């Protein structure tokens, strides 16, 4: 298999609404992102993945797409998106966009046409309209069906504003082929596929999850792979949440997706045996397929690592977010620093979600009336939801909006963030930002190819060497551990005294 750009890439996830606001309306946008490209270039990343940037009523933060071939007006214009792609490329940064094939917005032309055309029409056949709903539940809570005035019901695995496409309809296949071409022709380097495993439905099997990982979904990705192979080095990455590695691996067969997110690693508790098992399993799954592993600690759907790793239970579970469970943020911060060095030392690509490099905690005190996540609304306020990891970034200064823009940010930023702005962290050699920056640069030199060899430093220490001669040691024991012989310390997540690596600390050593 050829060495392609994504095999060892560091990919930075931009949640556009919260990255940087260029026009003062409190919502992040392309102008803001473009103005901060030098920051990303300096950070040392190889690619940007943007969450959906299409016109959207924002019923689910843009995952309700009204038009797959344009840009949300509050984010900018199509011409600006093209300019952004060019500017990113000029800095050597690739661009990955989000494609949402399971559902559109209820405001999309197709869905509006379906509503107007009525029962039995060809327009309704692009979605799932039925005279009788089944008992499926929405992933955001409540029923998965909503009734329209003429009596029919339509399926939405997520919010009612997100009607599911009917993937037995060839028109739907054709539409997404066109959409992929539309963006590949504009220079987009990769596609992140939203909810990749749930496109195909089986209503007759009686399974309450008769939409998860059905065989026919693989035909979709085989055809997408054929299409992407017509272009030069375009990446397909799947959002596939499966504990079952055998099923996960099917998405990475040589004629399907190039990579998929490693949610097993993200969900692993801060525990040496669990992390080691996850790493070994990941490598064992990917190596035979020749597919690069991905290492993910965070994204726009999960509680921020600093908060997660400071809780008594450090694992992540989508079904049990543990929102509001107390967290020792100092401990979580130390562990998040160590976790970052671990993730960045492993072979494959690594994802960094905006703000992770600043060590931001989850914001847990957003006033209820400002919460936007449909999980919050659909669960009858039983689930706090994901707004707390989507708060606009603090860039500079002592007062909100901390250089995010000039207007009032769409979610309020904690006052305490004046200490963690990009500006403050740039000036502090020991900051999380400088840890990420140094690690991302070292990673390019030391960590792009080859596998790992484990070293035995005891059951509570993760230690491995890469072929370049870099050794990563992570101490998950309560007591310090002695470092193995080495030439020099390249980088450490905390202070090292003599040859002793403290608890919850990671180090990169030069060993050849
Ligand atoms: C996964 C996305 O990451 C999430 O933010 C979204 O709500 C669902 N898919 C539905 O599109
Ligand atoms: Ca704006």
Short mmCIF file of C-alpha atoms and ligand atoms in Angstrom, two decimals:
data_model
loop_
_atom_site.label_atom_id
_atom_site.label_comp_id
_atom_site.label_asym_id
_atom_site.label_seq_id
_atom_site.Cartn_x
_atom_site.Cartn_y
_atom_site.Cartn_z
CA UNK A 1 0.00 0.00 0.00
CA UNK A 2 1.35 3.41 -0.89
CA UNK A 3 2.33 5.91 1.80
CA UNK A 4 -0.42 8.46 1.72
CA UNK A 5 -0.64 11.74 3.59
CA UNK A 6 -3.14 10.54 6.17
CA UNK A 7 -1.22 7.51 7.39
CA UNK A 8 0.67 9.48 10.03
CA UNK A 9 -1.19 12.78 9.92
CA UNK A 10 -2.13 14.95 12.88
CA UNK A 11 -5.67 16.09 12.10
CA UNK A 12 -7.14 19.08 13.92
CA UNK A 13 -10.91 19.17 14.30
CA UNK A 14 -12.48 22.58 13.81
CA UNK A 15 -15.96 23.09 15.22
CA UNK A 16 -16.48 26.18 13.11
CA UNK A 17 -19.21 27.84 15.21
CA UNK A 18 -16.82 27.96 18.14
CA UNK A 19 -13.39 28.42 16.60
CA UNK A 20 -13.08 32.12 15.75
CA UNK A 21 -15.63 34.76 14.77
CA UNK A 22 -14.59 37.08 11.96
CA UNK A 23 -17.62 39.41 11.78
CA UNK A 24 -18.63 40.01 15.38
CA UNK A 25 -21.96 38.17 15.41
CA UNK A 26 -20.80 35.75 18.12
CA UNK A 27 -20.68 32.76 15.77
CA UNK A 28 -17.42 31.32 14.50
CA UNK A 29 -17.00 31.47 10.73
CA UNK A 30 -14.68 30.99 7.76
CA UNK A 31 -13.26 34.50 8.06
CA UNK A 32 -12.27 33.71 11.64
CA UNK A 33 -10.79 30.36 10.68
CA UNK A 34 -8.83 31.88 7.81
CA UNK A 35 -7.40 34.52 10.09
CA UNK A 36 -6.20 31.78 12.45
CA UNK A 37 -4.59 29.52 9.85
CA UNK A 38 -1.12 30.71 10.89
CA UNK A 39 -1.89 29.47 14.41
CA UNK A 40 -2.77 26.02 13.09
CA UNK A 41 0.24 25.91 10.83
CA UNK A 42 2.51 26.85 13.73
CA UNK A 43 0.86 24.20 15.90
CA UNK A 44 2.20 21.61 13.47
CA UNK A 45 -0.93 19.89 12.21
CA UNK A 46 -1.22 18.27 8.80
CA UNK A 47 -4.95 18.52 8.17
CA UNK A 48 -8.14 20.15 9.37
CA UNK A 49 -11.44 18.34 9.70
CA UNK A 50 -14.38 20.73 9.77
CA UNK A 51 -17.75 19.81 11.19
CA UNK A 52 -20.61 20.45 8.70
CA UNK A 53 -20.35 23.88 7.13
CA UNK A 54 -23.46 23.73 4.96
CA UNK A 55 -26.61 25.86 5.13
CA UNK A 56 -28.46 24.54 8.15
CA UNK A 57 -31.19 25.60 10.56
CA UNK A 58 -28.76 24.29 13.25
CA UNK A 59 -31.24 21.98 14.92
CA UNK A 60 -28.21 19.74 15.55
CA UNK A 61 -25.21 22.04 15.20
CA UNK A 62 -25.16 21.71 11.40
CA UNK A 63 -25.74 17.95 11.25
CA UNK A 64 -29.12 18.93 9.79
CA UNK A 65 -27.96 19.84 6.30
CA UNK A 66 -30.30 21.89 4.12
CA UNK A 67 -28.04 22.06 1.05
CA UNK A 68 -24.99 19.84 0.56
CA UNK A 69 -23.50 22.09 -2.13
CA UNK A 70 -23.26 25.43 -0.37
CA UNK A 71 -22.00 27.12 2.80
CA UNK A 72 -24.08 28.21 5.79
CA UNK A 73 -24.48 32.01 5.37
CA UNK A 74 -23.46 32.72 8.96
CA UNK A 75 -20.19 30.86 8.22
CA UNK A 76 -19.44 32.57 4.89
CA UNK A 77 -19.85 31.83 1.21
CA UNK A 78 -18.87 29.08 -1.19
CA UNK A 79 -16.26 31.39 -2.71
CA UNK A 80 -14.78 31.89 0.75
CA UNK A 81 -14.70 28.15 1.35
CA UNK A 82 -12.76 27.75 -1.89
CA UNK A 83 -10.37 30.46 -0.79
CA UNK A 84 -9.94 28.75 2.56
CA UNK A 85 -9.07 25.45 0.87
CA UNK A 86 -6.48 27.22 -1.23
CA UNK A 87 -4.97 29.03 1.73
CA UNK A 88 -4.81 25.86 3.81
CA UNK A 89 -3.12 24.02 0.94
CA UNK A 90 -0.59 26.81 0.55
CA UNK A 91 0.40 26.15 4.18
CA UNK A 92 0.64 22.41 3.56
CA UNK A 93 -2.60 21.73 5.45
CA UNK A 94 -5.18 19.32 3.97
CA UNK A 95 -8.90 19.85 4.32
CA UNK A 96 -11.41 17.22 5.40
CA UNK A 97 -15.12 18.05 5.44
CA UNK A 98 -18.06 16.32 7.06
CA UNK A 99 -20.63 14.59 4.87
CA UNK A 100 -23.92 13.57 6.49
CA UNK A 101 -25.47 10.75 4.45
CA UNK A 102 -27.93 9.31 6.95
CA UNK A 103 -30.23 12.30 7.16
CA UNK A 104 -30.78 15.81 5.85
CA UNK A 105 -32.51 18.82 7.35
CA UNK A 106 -36.29 18.96 7.24
CA UNK A 107 -35.69 22.29 5.46
CA UNK A 108 -33.83 20.65 2.54
CA UNK A 109 -35.39 21.04 -0.90
CA UNK A 110 -35.92 17.29 -1.11
CA UNK A 111 -37.76 17.03 2.19
CA UNK A 112 -39.89 20.08 1.48
CA UNK A 113 -40.74 18.58 -1.90
CA UNK A 114 -41.62 15.29 -0.20
CA UNK A 115 -43.96 17.03 2.21
CA UNK A 116 -45.69 18.90 -0.61
CA UNK A 117 -45.92 15.93 -2.98
CA UNK A 118 -47.86 13.75 -0.56
CA UNK A 119 -48.17 10.01 0.10
CA UNK A 120 -47.10 7.61 -2.65
CA UNK A 121 -45.05 10.25 -4.50
CA UNK A 122 -41.53 9.67 -5.83
CA UNK A 123 -40.37 12.56 -3.64
CA UNK A 124 -41.42 10.68 -0.49
CA UNK A 125 -39.46 7.64 -1.64
CA UNK A 126 -36.21 9.51 -0.96
CA UNK A 127 -37.05 9.34 2.76
CA UNK A 128 -38.82 6.82 4.96
CA UNK A 129 -42.49 7.73 5.03
CA UNK A 130 -44.87 5.09 6.43
CA UNK A 131 -48.54 4.91 7.29
CA UNK A 132 -47.68 3.25 10.59
CA UNK A 133 -44.53 3.88 12.60
CA UNK A 134 -42.65 1.05 14.32
CA UNK A 135 -41.32 1.25 17.87
CA UNK A 136 -37.82 2.56 17.09
CA UNK A 137 -36.48 5.22 19.40
CA UNK A 138 -34.53 8.30 18.39
CA UNK A 139 -30.86 8.27 19.44
CA UNK A 140 -31.53 11.70 20.97
CA UNK A 141 -34.53 10.42 22.94
CA UNK A 142 -38.24 10.08 22.17
CA UNK A 143 -39.76 8.22 19.22
CA UNK A 144 -37.89 7.96 15.92
CA UNK A 145 -41.03 8.88 13.95
CA UNK A 146 -42.90 12.14 13.47
CA UNK A 147 -46.33 12.46 11.90
CA UNK A 148 -47.02 14.94 9.11
CA UNK A 149 -50.42 16.63 8.57
CA UNK A 150 -51.59 14.11 5.92
CA UNK A 151 -51.20 11.31 8.47
CA UNK A 152 -47.99 9.66 7.31
CA UNK A 153 -44.96 9.28 9.59
CA UNK A 154 -41.34 9.83 8.66
CA UNK A 155 -38.27 8.25 10.24
CA UNK A 156 -35.57 10.26 12.00
CA UNK A 157 -32.95 8.34 13.96
CA UNK A 158 -31.87 11.68 15.43
CA UNK A 159 -33.99 14.85 15.85
CA UNK A 160 -37.32 15.33 14.01
CA UNK A 161 -35.54 18.07 12.03
CA UNK A 162 -33.25 15.33 10.60
CA UNK A 163 -35.31 13.02 8.34
CA UNK A 164 -33.48 9.82 7.34
CA UNK A 165 -32.75 9.12 3.69
CA UNK A 166 -33.97 5.94 2.06
CA UNK A 167 -30.78 4.22 0.94
CA UNK A 168 -32.67 1.63 -1.10
CA UNK A 169 -33.43 4.45 -3.54
CA UNK A 170 -30.82 4.79 -6.34
CA UNK A 171 -31.51 8.53 -6.48
CA UNK A 172 -30.05 8.87 -2.98
CA UNK A 173 -26.89 7.03 -4.05
CA UNK A 174 -26.57 9.25 -7.09
CA UNK A 175 -27.10 12.40 -5.06
CA UNK A 176 -24.23 11.59 -2.70
CA UNK A 177 -21.93 10.62 -5.55
CA UNK A 178 -22.58 14.07 -6.98
CA UNK A 179 -21.99 15.71 -3.60
CA UNK A 180 -18.65 13.93 -3.16
CA UNK A 181 -17.57 15.03 -6.62
CA UNK A 182 -18.74 18.57 -5.98
CA UNK A 183 -16.31 18.88 -3.07
CA UNK A 184 -13.45 16.76 -4.41
CA UNK A 185 -13.54 18.95 -7.53
CA UNK A 186 -13.07 21.95 -5.23
CA UNK A 187 -9.92 20.48 -3.74
CA UNK A 188 -11.27 18.91 -0.56
CA UNK A 189 -8.82 16.20 0.54
CA UNK A 190 -11.09 14.00 2.56
CA UNK A 191 -14.55 13.21 3.79
CA UNK A 192 -15.56 12.40 7.35
CA UNK A 193 -18.67 10.27 7.11
CA UNK A 194 -21.24 11.01 9.78
CA UNK A 195 -23.09 8.13 11.46
CA UNK A 196 -21.52 5.88 8.86
CA UNK A 197 -22.95 2.56 10.05
CA UNK A 198 -26.66 3.37 10.25
CA UNK A 199 -27.66 4.27 6.69
CA UNK A 200 -29.46 1.04 5.82
CA UNK A 201 -32.64 0.01 7.64
CA UNK A 202 -34.40 -3.28 8.21
CA UNK A 203 -37.94 -2.57 9.42
CA UNK A 204 -39.09 -6.17 9.26
CA UNK A 205 -36.60 -8.01 11.44
CA UNK A 206 -38.14 -6.87 14.76
CA UNK A 207 -34.77 -5.62 15.95
CA UNK A 208 -35.04 -2.33 17.90
CA UNK A 209 -31.71 -1.40 16.34
CA UNK A 210 -32.46 -2.73 12.89
CA UNK A 211 -30.39 0.05 11.40
CA UNK A 212 -26.99 -0.71 12.86
CA UNK A 213 -24.34 -2.11 10.56
CA UNK A 214 -26.49 -3.89 7.97
CA UNK A 215 -24.59 -5.65 5.20
CA UNK A 216 -25.77 -3.34 2.41
CA UNK A 217 -24.11 -0.30 3.99
CA UNK A 218 -20.81 -1.68 2.76
CA UNK A 219 -21.97 -1.39 -0.84
CA UNK A 220 -22.35 2.35 -0.27
CA UNK A 221 -18.75 2.70 0.85
CA UNK A 222 -17.40 0.45 -1.89
CA UNK A 223 -18.95 2.78 -4.43
CA UNK A 224 -17.62 5.84 -2.57
CA UNK A 225 -14.16 4.29 -2.58
CA UNK A 226 -14.32 3.68 -6.32
CA UNK A 227 -15.28 7.31 -6.74
CA UNK A 228 -12.59 8.68 -4.42
CA UNK A 229 -9.99 6.49 -6.14
CA UNK A 230 -10.66 8.45 -9.33
CA UNK A 231 -9.08 11.40 -7.54
CA UNK A 232 -5.63 11.80 -6.13
CA UNK A 233 -5.19 10.81 -2.46
CA UNK A 234 -8.62 11.55 -1.08
CA UNK A 235 -9.39 10.20 2.38
CA UNK A 236 -12.59 8.56 3.53
CA UNK A 237 -12.93 8.38 7.31
CA UNK A 238 -15.91 6.75 8.95
CA UNK A 239 -17.65 7.61 12.17
CA UNK A 240 -18.19 4.03 13.27
CA UNK A 241 -18.90 3.39 16.97
CA UNK A 242 -18.51 -0.35 17.56
CA UNK A 243 -17.05 -2.30 20.41
CA UNK A 244 -16.98 -5.32 18.09
CA UNK A 245 -13.63 -5.17 16.27
CA UNK A 246 -14.58 -7.72 13.67
CA UNK A 247 -17.51 -5.63 12.51
CA UNK A 248 -15.47 -2.43 12.78
CA UNK A 249 -12.76 -3.96 10.60
CA UNK A 250 -15.22 -4.63 7.80
CA UNK A 251 -15.39 -0.89 7.12
CA UNK A 252 -11.63 -0.85 6.56
CA UNK A 253 -11.43 -3.55 3.92
CA UNK A 254 -9.17 -2.47 1.06
CA UNK A 255 -12.08 -1.48 -1.17
CA UNK A 256 -13.97 0.47 1.51
CA UNK A 257 -12.97 3.30 3.87
CA UNK A 258 -9.35 4.26 4.43
CA UNK A 259 -9.73 4.87 8.16
CA UNK A 260 -12.29 5.05 10.95
CA UNK A 261 -12.28 6.81 14.30
CA UNK A 262 -10.87 4.81 17.19
CA UNK A 263 -13.61 5.28 19.75
CA UNK A 264 -12.42 2.26 21.68
CA UNK A 265 -9.30 4.19 22.63
CA UNK A 266 -11.32 7.32 23.38
CA UNK A 267 -13.61 5.34 25.67
CA UNK A 268 -10.85 3.54 27.53
CA UNK A 269 -10.46 4.38 31.22
CA UNK A 270 -7.20 5.86 32.49
CA UNK A 271 -5.99 2.43 33.44
CA UNK A 272 -2.82 0.70 32.23
CA UNK A 273 -4.34 -2.69 31.44
CA UNK A 274 -7.35 -1.20 29.64
CA UNK A 275 -5.26 1.23 27.61
CA UNK A 276 -2.75 -1.44 26.70
CA UNK A 277 -5.53 -3.81 25.65
CA UNK A 278 -7.10 -1.08 23.52
CA UNK A 279 -3.79 -0.24 21.85
CA UNK A 280 -2.97 -3.88 21.17
CA UNK A 281 -6.42 -4.58 19.85
CA UNK A 282 -6.31 -1.51 17.61
CA UNK A 283 -2.99 -2.53 16.13
CA UNK A 284 -4.10 -6.14 15.70
CA UNK A 285 -7.22 -4.95 13.85
CA UNK A 286 -5.46 -2.51 11.55
CA UNK A 287 -2.18 -4.18 10.63
CA UNK A 288 -3.65 -7.11 8.64
CA UNK A 289 -5.82 -4.65 6.68
CA UNK A 290 -2.93 -2.31 5.94
CA UNK A 291 -5.12 0.51 7.27
CA UNK A 292 -3.66 3.19 9.52
CA UNK A 293 -4.98 3.29 13.07
CA UNK A 294 -6.44 6.53 14.38
CA UNK A 295 -5.92 7.82 17.93
CA UNK A 296 -8.72 9.96 19.26
CA UNK A 297 -9.11 11.41 22.75
CA UNK A 298 -11.92 13.81 22.14
CA UNK A 299 -14.42 15.38 19.75
CA UNK A 300 -17.50 17.61 19.71
CA UNK A 301 -19.73 14.83 21.08
CA UNK A 302 -17.87 13.80 24.22
CA UNK A 303 -16.95 15.29 27.60
CA UNK A 304 -13.56 16.98 27.45
CA UNK A 305 -10.65 14.72 28.57
CA UNK A 306 -9.51 17.04 31.39
CA UNK A 307 -12.92 16.61 33.03
CA UNK A 308 -13.27 12.92 32.15
CA UNK A 309 -9.86 11.90 33.45
CA UNK A 310 -10.43 13.72 36.74
CA UNK A 311 -13.52 11.69 37.62
CA UNK A 312 -13.58 8.52 39.70
CA UNK A 313 -14.76 6.64 36.61
CA UNK A 314 -12.51 7.76 33.77
CA UNK A 315 -14.02 5.73 30.96
CA UNK A 316 -16.32 7.21 28.34
CA UNK A 317 -19.74 5.82 27.56
CA UNK A 318 -22.12 7.51 25.12
CA UNK A 319 -25.09 6.08 26.97
CA UNK A 320 -23.90 7.37 30.32
CA UNK A 321 -22.18 10.73 30.00
CA UNK A 322 -21.81 11.24 33.76
CA UNK A 323 -22.55 14.94 33.25
CA UNK A 324 -22.01 16.87 36.45
CA UNK A 325 -20.22 14.02 38.22
CA UNK A 326 -17.48 15.67 40.31
CA UNK A 327 -14.04 15.85 38.77
CA UNK A 328 -10.61 16.64 40.16
CA UNK A 329 -9.58 18.95 37.33
CA UNK A 330 -5.95 19.19 38.40
CA UNK A 331 -5.62 15.43 38.24
CA UNK A 332 -7.57 15.34 34.99
CA UNK A 333 -5.29 17.98 33.49
CA UNK A 334 -2.17 16.04 34.42
CA UNK A 335 -3.59 12.87 32.93
CA UNK A 336 -4.79 14.66 29.80
CA UNK A 337 -1.23 15.87 29.23
CA UNK A 338 0.10 12.36 29.61
CA UNK A 339 -2.68 10.96 27.40
CA UNK A 340 -1.77 13.46 24.69
CA UNK A 341 1.83 12.24 24.59
CA UNK A 342 0.61 8.65 24.54
CA UNK A 343 -1.83 9.24 21.66
CA UNK A 344 0.69 11.23 19.65
CA UNK A 345 3.39 8.54 20.07
CA UNK A 346 1.30 5.72 18.65
CA UNK A 347 1.56 4.68 15.00
CA UNK A 348 -1.15 6.04 12.72
CA UNK A 349 -3.01 9.33 12.55
CA UNK A 350 -3.98 11.38 15.57
CA UNK A 351 -6.98 13.68 16.00
CA UNK A 352 -6.92 16.83 18.09
CA UNK A 353 -10.26 18.47 18.85
CA UNK A 354 -10.06 22.26 19.09
CA UNK A 355 -9.40 23.35 22.66
CA UNK A 356 -7.82 20.02 23.57
CA UNK A 357 -4.46 21.69 22.94
CA UNK A 358 -5.47 24.36 25.47
CA UNK A 359 -6.47 21.79 28.09
CA UNK A 360 -9.99 23.19 28.28
CA UNK A 361 -12.30 21.46 30.73
CA UNK A 362 -15.94 20.69 30.00
CA UNK A 363 -18.09 23.74 30.75
CA UNK A 364 -20.68 22.36 33.12
CA UNK A 365 -22.52 25.49 34.22
CA UNK A 366 -24.05 26.72 30.97
CA UNK A 367 -27.43 28.28 31.88
CA UNK A 368 -30.22 25.91 30.84
CA UNK A 369 -31.93 28.49 28.64
CA UNK A 370 -28.79 28.83 26.51
CA UNK A 371 -28.33 25.12 25.88
CA UNK A 372 -28.80 24.18 22.23
CA UNK A 373 -28.04 20.48 22.03
CA UNK A 374 -31.07 18.47 20.85
CA UNK A 375 -29.98 15.78 23.33
CA UNK A 376 -30.87 18.22 26.12
CA UNK A 377 -34.22 19.13 24.59
CA UNK A 378 -35.20 15.66 23.38
CA UNK A 379 -34.35 13.94 26.65
CA UNK A 380 -36.72 16.21 28.55
CA UNK A 381 -33.62 17.77 30.14
CA UNK A 382 -32.53 14.43 31.61
CA UNK A 383 -29.29 14.53 29.59
CA UNK A 384 -27.29 17.75 29.76
CA UNK A 385 -25.75 17.06 26.37
CA UNK A 386 -22.80 18.27 24.40
CA UNK A 387 -22.80 22.06 24.61
CA UNK A 388 -20.14 21.97 27.33
CA UNK A 389 -17.42 20.82 24.93
CA UNK A 390 -18.49 23.31 22.24
CA UNK A 391 -17.91 26.61 24.01
CA UNK A 392 -16.12 29.22 21.83
CA UNK A 393 -12.33 29.18 22.16
CA UNK A 394 -10.45 31.73 24.27
CA UNK A 395 -7.76 33.38 22.17
CA UNK A 396 -6.50 36.42 24.05
CA UNK A 397 -7.13 39.12 26.62
CA UNK A 398 -8.61 39.17 30.10
CA UNK A 399 -12.27 39.49 29.33
CA UNK A 400 -14.87 37.50 27.48
CA UNK A 401 -15.07 36.94 24.48
CA UNK A 402 -11.30 36.49 24.89
CA UNK A 403 -10.47 37.41 21.30
CA UNK A 404 -12.99 34.92 19.89
CA UNK A 405 -14.54 37.89 18.06
CA UNK A 406 -16.05 41.19 19.03
CA UNK A 407 -19.62 40.07 19.72
CA UNK A 408 -21.23 38.04 22.44
CA UNK A 409 -20.29 34.36 21.86
CA UNK A 410 -23.21 32.02 21.17
CA UNK A 411 -22.33 30.10 24.34
CA UNK A 412 -20.84 31.93 27.33
CA UNK A 413 -17.17 31.37 28.16
CA UNK A 414 -16.12 30.85 31.80
CA UNK A 415 -14.33 33.81 33.31
CA UNK A 416 -11.52 31.51 34.43
CA UNK A 417 -10.58 31.02 30.77
CA UNK A 418 -8.57 34.22 30.87
CA UNK A 419 -5.79 32.02 32.26
CA UNK A 420 -5.91 29.54 29.38
CA UNK A 421 -6.14 31.77 26.32
CA UNK A 422 -3.86 30.98 23.39
CA UNK A 423 -2.03 34.21 24.14
CA UNK A 424 -1.44 33.30 27.80
CA UNK A 425 -0.33 29.78 26.92
CA UNK A 426 2.02 30.88 24.17
CA UNK A 427 3.92 32.86 26.76
CA UNK A 428 4.16 29.92 29.16
CA UNK A 429 6.71 27.26 28.23
CA UNK A 430 5.06 24.68 30.46
CA UNK A 431 1.55 25.20 29.03
CA UNK A 432 -0.62 22.54 27.42
CA UNK A 433 -0.39 24.49 24.17
CA UNK A 434 3.39 24.34 24.16
CA UNK A 435 3.27 20.64 25.03
CA UNK A 436 1.03 19.95 22.00
CA UNK A 437 3.06 22.21 19.76
CA UNK A 438 6.37 20.63 20.66
CA UNK A 439 4.93 17.13 20.47
CA UNK A 440 3.33 17.72 17.07
CA UNK A 441 6.62 19.01 15.69
CA UNK A 442 8.68 16.18 17.21
CA UNK A 443 6.12 13.72 15.94
CA UNK A 444 6.85 14.72 12.35
CA UNK A 445 10.49 13.97 12.83
CA UNK A 446 10.28 10.83 14.96
CA UNK A 447 6.96 9.16 14.68
CA UNK A 448 5.59 8.93 11.18
CA UNK A 449 6.39 5.36 10.23
CA UNK A 450 6.70 1.83 11.63
CA UNK A 451 5.12 -0.05 14.51
CA UNK A 452 5.78 -0.30 18.24
CA UNK A 453 7.78 -2.66 20.48
CA UNK A 454 6.56 -2.93 24.06
CA UNK A 455 9.05 -2.61 26.93
CA UNK A 456 8.30 -4.23 30.24
CA UNK A 457 8.46 -1.67 33.02
CA UNK A 458 5.83 -3.35 35.17
CA UNK A 459 2.07 -3.76 34.89
CA UNK A 460 1.20 -0.15 35.64
CA UNK A 461 3.53 1.43 33.11
CA UNK A 462 2.96 1.69 29.37
CA UNK A 463 6.27 1.79 27.57
CA UNK A 464 7.08 1.21 23.94
CA UNK A 465 9.72 2.07 21.39
CA UNK A 466 9.17 3.23 17.85
CA UNK A 467 11.50 2.26 15.03
CA UNK A 468 12.97 5.75 14.96
CA UNK A 469 14.39 5.14 18.44
CA UNK A 470 11.85 7.22 20.33
CA UNK A 471 10.57 5.56 23.49
CA UNK A 472 7.33 6.63 25.11
CA UNK A 473 6.81 5.86 28.80
CA UNK A 474 3.54 6.58 30.62
CA UNK A 475 3.37 6.01 34.36
CA UNK A 476 -0.13 5.08 35.51
CA UNK A 477 1.05 3.80 38.90
CA UNK A 478 0.57 5.80 42.10
CA UNK A 479 4.35 5.95 42.69
CA UNK A 480 7.20 7.19 40.54
CA UNK A 481 8.89 4.73 38.24
CA UNK A 482 12.52 4.57 37.12
CA UNK A 483 13.08 5.48 33.47
CA UNK A 484 14.78 2.97 31.17
CA UNK A 485 18.28 3.82 29.87
CA UNK A 486 18.12 6.68 27.36
CA UNK A 487 20.26 9.29 25.66
CA UNK A 488 18.04 12.26 26.34
CA UNK A 489 14.58 13.39 27.29
CA UNK A 490 12.82 14.84 24.26
CA UNK A 491 9.62 15.91 25.99
CA UNK A 492 7.74 15.23 29.22
CA UNK A 493 4.18 15.95 30.25
CA UNK A 494 5.28 16.89 33.79
CA UNK A 495 8.46 17.55 35.68
CA UNK A 496 10.91 14.68 36.03
CA UNK A 497 13.26 14.43 38.96
CA UNK A 498 16.46 12.60 38.20
CA UNK A 499 15.46 9.40 36.45
CA UNK A 500 12.11 9.12 38.19
CA UNK A 501 8.91 9.53 36.22
CA UNK A 502 6.08 10.70 38.52
CA UNK A 503 2.57 9.23 38.58
CA UNK A 504 0.23 10.20 35.70
CA UNK A 505 3.13 11.52 33.65
CA UNK A 506 4.42 10.61 30.20
CA UNK A 507 7.81 11.12 28.63
CA UNK A 508 9.35 10.78 25.20
CA UNK A 509 12.94 9.54 25.37
CA UNK A 510 15.59 9.31 22.75
CA UNK A 511 16.91 5.80 23.08
CA UNK A 512 19.22 5.42 20.09
C1 LIG B 1 -22.57 12.23 14.87
C2 LIG B 1 -22.12 13.65 15.05
O1 LIG B 1 -20.78 13.66 15.46
C3 LIG B 1 -23.06 14.27 16.04
O2 LIG B 1 -22.62 15.54 16.45
C4 LIG B 1 -24.44 14.33 15.43
O3 LIG B 1 -25.37 14.81 16.38
C5 LIG B 1 -24.91 12.94 14.96
N1 LIG B 1 -23.88 12.21 14.27
C6 LIG B 1 -26.10 13.06 14.02
O4 LIG B 1 -25.70 13.61 12.80
CA1 LIG B 2 -19.45 35.19 12.68
#
